[in-house]
mmCIF file of C-alpha atoms and ligand atoms in Angstrom:
data_model
loop_
_atom_site.group_PDB
_atom_site.id
_atom_site.type_symbol
_atom_site.label_atom_id
_atom_site.label_comp_id
_atom_site.label_asym_id
_atom_site.label_seq_id
_atom_site.Cartn_x
_atom_site.Cartn_y
_atom_site.Cartn_z
ATOM 1 C CA MET A 52 -8.186 19.537 1.668
ATOM 2 C CA THR A 53 -6.975 16.296 3.163
ATOM 3 C CA ALA A 54 -8.365 13.174 4.797
ATOM 4 C CA ALA A 55 -7.494 14.592 8.233
ATOM 5 C CA ASP A 56 -11.031 15.886 8.843
ATOM 6 C CA PHE A 57 -12.447 12.411 8.277
ATOM 7 C CA VAL A 58 -10.086 10.317 10.420
ATOM 8 C CA PRO A 59 -11.664 9.649 13.831
ATOM 9 C CA ALA A 60 -9.242 9.995 16.738
ATOM 10 C CA GLY A 61 -8.406 6.896 18.759
ATOM 11 C CA ALA A 62 -10.427 4.626 16.467
ATOM 12 C CA THR A 63 -10.039 0.880 15.966
ATOM 13 C CA MET A 64 -9.193 -0.400 12.477
ATOM 14 C CA ASP A 65 -12.842 -1.305 11.887
ATOM 15 C CA LYS A 66 -13.906 2.226 12.793
ATOM 16 C CA LEU A 67 -11.219 3.702 10.531
ATOM 17 C CA ARG A 68 -12.355 1.477 7.683
ATOM 18 C CA LYS A 69 -15.985 2.535 8.121
ATOM 19 C CA ALA A 70 -15.083 6.212 8.413
ATOM 20 C CA SER A 71 -12.935 6.035 5.269
ATOM 21 C CA LEU A 72 -16.029 5.159 3.236
ATOM 22 C CA ALA A 73 -17.281 8.731 3.766
ATOM 23 C CA CYS A 74 -13.968 10.440 2.967
ATOM 24 C CA THR A 75 -14.107 13.359 0.538
ATOM 25 C CA GLY A 76 -10.714 14.673 1.586
ATOM 26 C CA CYS A 77 -9.642 15.168 -2.034
ATOM 27 C CA GLU A 78 -11.235 14.977 -5.475
ATOM 28 C CA LEU A 79 -10.392 11.347 -6.124
ATOM 29 C CA TYR A 80 -13.578 9.865 -4.654
ATOM 30 C CA LYS A 81 -15.532 11.383 -7.556
ATOM 31 C CA GLY A 82 -16.677 8.822 -10.079
ATOM 32 C CA THR A 83 -15.368 5.842 -8.122
ATOM 33 C CA THR A 84 -17.379 2.977 -6.664
ATOM 34 C CA GLN A 85 -15.987 3.126 -3.138
ATOM 35 C CA THR A 86 -13.034 3.733 -0.843
ATOM 36 C CA VAL A 87 -10.699 0.738 -0.863
ATOM 37 C CA PHE A 88 -9.185 0.664 2.604
ATOM 38 C CA SER A 89 -7.155 -2.438 3.433
ATOM 39 C CA LYS A 90 -7.262 -6.152 4.113
ATOM 40 C CA GLY A 91 -5.660 -8.336 6.752
ATOM 41 C CA PRO A 92 -5.352 -8.454 10.538
ATOM 42 C CA VAL A 93 -4.240 -5.539 12.689
ATOM 43 C CA GLY A 94 -1.732 -7.913 14.327
ATOM 44 C CA ALA A 95 -0.035 -8.627 10.985
ATOM 45 C CA ARG A 96 3.725 -9.207 10.973
ATOM 46 C CA LEU A 97 4.178 -7.959 7.412
ATOM 47 C CA VAL A 98 2.531 -4.871 5.907
ATOM 48 C CA PHE A 99 2.425 -4.299 2.152
ATOM 49 C CA VAL A 100 1.795 -0.736 1.006
ATOM 50 C CA GLY A 101 0.752 -0.392 -2.638
ATOM 51 C CA GLU A 102 -0.089 2.653 -4.718
ATOM 52 C CA GLN A 103 -3.854 2.890 -5.124
ATOM 53 C CA PRO A 104 -6.719 0.548 -5.981
ATOM 54 C CA GLY A 105 -7.142 -0.370 -9.636
ATOM 55 C CA ASP A 106 -10.336 -0.842 -11.607
ATOM 56 C CA ILE A 107 -11.079 -4.287 -10.157
ATOM 57 C CA GLU A 108 -10.238 -3.223 -6.601
ATOM 58 C CA ASP A 109 -12.563 -0.217 -6.971
ATOM 59 C CA ARG A 110 -15.429 -2.519 -7.907
ATOM 60 C CA ARG A 111 -14.679 -5.170 -5.283
ATOM 61 C CA GLY A 112 -13.705 -2.858 -2.401
ATOM 62 C CA GLU A 113 -10.554 -4.825 -1.571
ATOM 63 C CA PRO A 114 -6.912 -4.027 -2.331
ATOM 64 C CA PHE A 115 -4.796 -6.223 -4.624
ATOM 65 C CA VAL A 116 -7.495 -8.519 -5.972
ATOM 66 C CA GLY A 117 -6.763 -7.870 -9.673
ATOM 67 C CA PRO A 118 -3.828 -9.026 -11.837
ATOM 68 C CA ALA A 119 -1.184 -7.249 -9.703
ATOM 69 C CA GLY A 120 -2.644 -8.878 -6.596
ATOM 70 C CA LYS A 121 -2.554 -12.319 -8.214
ATOM 71 C CA LEU A 122 1.128 -11.884 -9.002
ATOM 72 C CA LEU A 123 1.822 -10.650 -5.477
ATOM 73 C CA ASP A 124 -0.017 -13.663 -3.981
ATOM 74 C CA LYS A 125 2.025 -16.006 -6.162
ATOM 75 C CA ALA A 126 5.336 -14.444 -5.097
ATOM 76 C CA VAL A 127 4.297 -14.483 -1.417
ATOM 77 C CA ALA A 128 3.520 -18.202 -1.687
ATOM 78 C CA GLU A 129 6.818 -18.825 -3.431
ATOM 79 C CA VAL A 130 8.886 -17.267 -0.628
ATOM 80 C CA GLY A 131 6.851 -19.125 1.989
ATOM 81 C CA ILE A 132 5.147 -16.221 3.791
ATOM 82 C CA ASP A 133 1.857 -17.214 5.430
ATOM 83 C CA PRO A 134 -0.843 -14.929 3.917
ATOM 84 C CA ALA A 135 -2.573 -14.874 7.323
ATOM 85 C CA VAL A 136 0.223 -12.679 8.766
ATOM 86 C CA ILE A 137 -0.085 -10.003 6.055
ATOM 87 C CA TYR A 138 -1.893 -6.655 6.141
ATOM 88 C CA THR A 139 -2.256 -4.976 2.749
ATOM 89 C CA THR A 140 -3.081 -1.343 2.110
ATOM 90 C CA ASN A 141 -2.429 1.473 -0.360
ATOM 91 C CA ALA A 142 -0.906 4.951 -0.198
ATOM 92 C CA VAL A 143 -4.078 6.322 -1.817
ATOM 93 C CA LYS A 144 -7.508 4.848 -1.047
ATOM 94 C CA HIS A 145 -9.437 5.823 -4.174
ATOM 95 C CA PHE A 146 -8.912 4.760 -7.789
ATOM 96 C CA LYS A 147 -7.469 7.610 -9.867
ATOM 97 C CA PHE A 148 -8.350 7.158 -13.521
ATOM 98 C CA ARG A 149 -9.273 8.838 -16.735
ATOM 99 C CA SER A 150 -12.075 7.632 -18.964
ATOM 100 C CA ALA A 151 -11.316 6.587 -22.506
ATOM 101 C CA GLY A 152 -14.688 8.059 -23.511
ATOM 102 C CA GLU A 153 -18.347 7.778 -22.495
ATOM 103 C CA GLY A 154 -19.021 4.327 -21.011
ATOM 104 C CA LYS A 155 -15.493 3.268 -21.898
ATOM 105 C CA ARG A 156 -12.694 1.625 -19.997
ATOM 106 C CA ARG A 157 -11.229 3.495 -17.017
ATOM 107 C CA ILE A 158 -7.502 3.984 -17.423
ATOM 108 C CA HIS A 159 -5.227 4.064 -14.372
ATOM 109 C CA GLN A 160 -3.528 7.361 -13.585
ATOM 110 C CA THR A 161 -0.577 7.467 -11.219
ATOM 111 C CA PRO A 162 -1.409 9.462 -8.098
ATOM 112 C CA ASP A 163 0.812 12.505 -7.636
ATOM 113 C CA ALA A 164 2.427 13.878 -4.479
ATOM 114 C CA SER A 165 -0.629 15.969 -3.612
ATOM 115 C CA ASP A 166 -2.934 12.925 -3.851
ATOM 116 C CA VAL A 167 -0.595 10.943 -1.605
ATOM 117 C CA SER A 168 -0.350 13.721 0.932
ATOM 118 C CA ALA A 169 -4.140 14.265 0.982
ATOM 119 C CA CYS A 170 -4.711 10.584 1.733
ATOM 120 C CA ARG A 171 -1.770 10.210 4.104
ATOM 121 C CA PRO A 172 -3.764 10.700 7.361
ATOM 122 C CA TRP A 173 -5.382 7.303 6.738
ATOM 123 C CA LEU A 174 -2.022 5.585 6.310
ATOM 124 C CA VAL A 175 -0.643 7.290 9.411
ATOM 125 C CA ALA A 176 -3.714 6.228 11.422
ATOM 126 C CA GLU A 177 -3.331 2.632 10.198
ATOM 127 C CA PHE A 178 0.307 2.511 11.288
ATOM 128 C CA GLU A 179 -0.620 3.794 14.745
ATOM 129 C CA LEU A 180 -2.541 0.550 15.186
ATOM 130 C CA LEU A 181 -0.228 -1.836 13.319
ATOM 131 C CA SER A 182 2.998 -3.209 14.774
ATOM 132 C CA PRO A 183 4.597 -5.204 11.950
ATOM 133 C CA ASP A 184 8.080 -6.711 11.929
ATOM 134 C CA VAL A 185 8.546 -5.628 8.334
ATOM 135 C CA VAL A 186 6.879 -3.072 6.060
ATOM 136 C CA VAL A 187 7.236 -3.488 2.289
ATOM 137 C CA ALA A 188 6.616 -0.566 -0.069
ATOM 138 C CA LEU A 189 5.466 -1.790 -3.475
ATOM 139 C CA GLY A 190 6.695 0.655 -6.095
ATOM 140 C CA ALA A 191 7.692 4.301 -6.292
ATOM 141 C CA THR A 192 4.487 5.874 -4.988
ATOM 142 C CA ALA A 193 4.462 3.738 -1.835
ATOM 143 C CA GLY A 194 8.214 4.267 -1.435
ATOM 144 C CA ARG A 195 7.822 8.031 -1.475
ATOM 145 C CA ALA A 196 4.771 7.857 0.823
ATOM 146 C CA LEU A 197 6.750 5.925 3.430
ATOM 147 C CA PHE A 198 10.305 7.198 3.047
ATOM 148 C CA GLY A 199 9.939 10.704 1.636
ATOM 149 C CA PRO A 200 9.917 12.394 -1.771
ATOM 150 C CA SER A 201 13.564 11.726 -2.606
ATOM 151 C CA PHE A 202 13.291 7.951 -2.171
ATOM 152 C CA ARG A 203 14.221 5.968 -5.295
ATOM 153 C CA VAL A 204 12.946 2.390 -5.389
ATOM 154 C CA THR A 205 15.258 1.360 -8.208
ATOM 155 C CA GLN A 206 18.307 2.362 -6.137
ATOM 156 C CA SER A 207 17.168 1.006 -2.770
ATOM 157 C CA ARG A 208 15.056 -2.046 -3.539
ATOM 158 C CA GLY A 209 15.561 -5.083 -1.351
ATOM 159 C CA VAL A 210 17.515 -3.138 1.277
ATOM 160 C CA LEU A 211 16.300 -3.285 4.874
ATOM 161 C CA MET A 212 15.916 0.028 6.678
ATOM 162 C CA PRO A 213 14.791 0.806 10.208
ATOM 163 C CA TRP A 214 11.062 1.232 10.805
ATOM 164 C CA PRO A 215 9.395 3.604 11.640
ATOM 165 C CA ALA A 216 11.229 5.571 8.963
ATOM 166 C CA SER A 217 12.652 8.892 10.098
ATOM 167 C CA ALA A 218 10.125 11.690 9.854
ATOM 168 C CA HIS A 219 10.017 13.590 6.577
ATOM 169 C CA ASP A 220 6.922 15.621 7.320
ATOM 170 C CA SER A 221 4.657 16.506 10.201
ATOM 171 C CA ALA A 222 2.668 13.289 9.971
ATOM 172 C CA ALA A 223 5.327 10.705 10.762
ATOM 173 C CA PHE A 224 4.643 7.002 11.059
ATOM 174 C CA ALA A 225 4.594 5.639 14.557
ATOM 175 C CA HIS A 226 3.050 2.918 16.591
ATOM 176 C CA ASP A 227 1.172 3.908 19.748
ATOM 177 C CA GLY A 228 0.485 0.531 21.287
ATOM 178 C CA ASP A 229 2.427 -1.754 23.581
ATOM 179 C CA ASP A 230 4.936 -3.760 21.577
ATOM 180 C CA GLY A 231 5.627 -6.227 24.356
ATOM 181 C CA ASP A 232 8.954 -7.896 23.684
ATOM 182 C CA ARG A 233 8.984 -7.111 19.963
ATOM 183 C CA GLU A 234 12.427 -6.658 18.460
ATOM 184 C CA SER A 235 13.166 -3.712 16.195
ATOM 185 C CA ALA A 236 11.178 -3.483 12.986
ATOM 186 C CA PHE A 237 12.297 -2.994 9.388
ATOM 187 C CA ALA A 238 11.050 -1.523 6.168
ATOM 188 C CA MET A 239 12.076 -2.042 2.568
ATOM 189 C CA ALA A 240 10.902 -1.341 -0.938
ATOM 190 C CA THR A 241 10.568 -3.364 -4.087
ATOM 191 C CA LEU A 242 9.015 -2.890 -7.503
ATOM 192 C CA HIS A 243 5.279 -2.674 -7.928
ATOM 193 C CA PRO A 244 3.815 -5.990 -9.139
ATOM 194 C CA SER A 245 2.239 -4.120 -12.083
ATOM 195 C CA ALA A 246 5.751 -3.155 -13.203
ATOM 196 C CA ILE A 247 6.626 -6.873 -13.306
ATOM 197 C CA LEU A 248 3.566 -7.531 -15.475
ATOM 198 C CA ARG A 249 4.649 -4.745 -17.866
ATOM 199 C CA ALA A 250 8.358 -5.659 -17.951
ATOM 200 C CA ASP A 251 9.999 -6.591 -21.270
ATOM 201 C CA ASP A 252 11.518 -9.638 -19.643
ATOM 202 C CA ARG A 253 8.890 -10.720 -17.178
ATOM 203 C CA ASP A 254 10.808 -13.754 -15.935
ATOM 204 C CA VAL A 255 13.841 -11.686 -14.953
ATOM 205 C CA ALA A 256 11.680 -8.990 -13.354
ATOM 206 C CA TYR A 257 9.686 -11.593 -11.441
ATOM 207 C CA ALA A 258 12.837 -13.325 -10.186
ATOM 208 C CA GLY A 259 14.093 -9.979 -8.877
ATOM 209 C CA PHE A 260 10.771 -9.348 -7.161
ATOM 210 C CA VAL A 261 10.893 -12.760 -5.485
ATOM 211 C CA ALA A 262 14.491 -12.132 -4.384
ATOM 212 C CA ASP A 263 13.376 -8.868 -2.725
ATOM 213 C CA LEU A 264 10.479 -10.584 -0.970
ATOM 214 C CA GLU A 265 12.894 -13.204 0.322
ATOM 215 C CA VAL A 266 14.569 -10.401 2.295
ATOM 216 C CA ALA A 267 11.233 -9.651 3.981
ATOM 217 C CA ALA A 268 10.554 -13.354 4.515
ATOM 218 C CA ALA A 269 13.943 -13.702 6.241
ATOM 219 C CA VAL A 270 12.961 -10.986 8.742
ATOM 220 C CA LEU A 271 9.844 -12.966 9.617
ATOM 221 C CA SER A 272 11.690 -16.234 10.066
ATOM 222 C CA GLY A 273 14.654 -14.629 11.850
HETATM 223 N N1 URA Y 444 -2.203 -1.821 -7.356
HETATM 224 C C1 URA Y 444 -2.025 -1.244 -6.156
HETATM 225 O O1 URA Y 444 -1.085 -0.513 -5.931
HETATM 226 N N2 URA Y 444 -2.922 -1.491 -5.226
HETATM 227 C C2 URA Y 444 -3.974 -2.283 -5.396
HETATM 228 O O2 URA Y 444 -4.748 -2.449 -4.456
HETATM 229 C C3 URA Y 444 -4.143 -2.878 -6.657
HETATM 230 C C4 URA Y 444 -3.244 -2.633 -7.633
HETATM 231 FE FE1 SF4 Y 445 -10.166 10.625 0.965
HETATM 232 FE FE2 SF4 Y 445 -7.932 9.411 0.162
HETATM 233 FE FE3 SF4 Y 445 -10.190 9.080 -1.191
HETATM 234 FE FE4 SF4 Y 445 -8.939 11.405 -1.301
HETATM 235 S S1 SF4 Y 445 -8.165 9.431 -2.061
HETATM 236 S S2 SF4 Y 445 -11.148 11.095 -0.990
HETATM 237 S S3 SF4 Y 445 -8.139 11.568 0.776
HETATM 238 S S4 SF4 Y 445 -9.812 8.391 0.899
#
């Protein structure tokens, strides 16, 4: 099963968002609060793609509103990107977790390739409507979702690539609309903000994250 049966053809972002709330395209909706779709304007110049909602995002229904989101917001402010030009989404739209016991804390589980591919029709549909100047994959899961299974964030972080990325499966990313006089677009990857929070030397990891985001910021100001 995949999300494909739930994605309405030719829909606006609002219609996609509403339709996603009813998605049962894989098992991950079970036991969650809701689908966490995206935030930000369809005309965004920068698109962040994360992994999946966390516990707080699942409760609030918005991506990147927990600790990882706070760190991302801080780094975005530091490199001088206007938050109003950002669209933020995830490779997987439901929180994958395991329970530490009855009524206990829900512990994040990394989505695997089959989860990402089940949820991919949503991401593809989003990119049909978006026309960003730069797309930033946050972490390995997003990197593989956008650039294919052999993509390695640690090797390629901070490096601009052409966007849309070359097709690695039948559902390639494209943009259907009129781009007017838009110049070519770029994509890049960096670490996931949660990896910065977990790093042994947080200051060094954070500085590297900011340096990567400066590459994206330069595209926007260029
Ligand atoms: N981590 C993600 O990858 N996405 C979110 O929305 C929150 C945390
Ligand atoms: Fe649908 Fe994606 Fe949720 Fe699976 S994770 S149920 S494909 S929205």
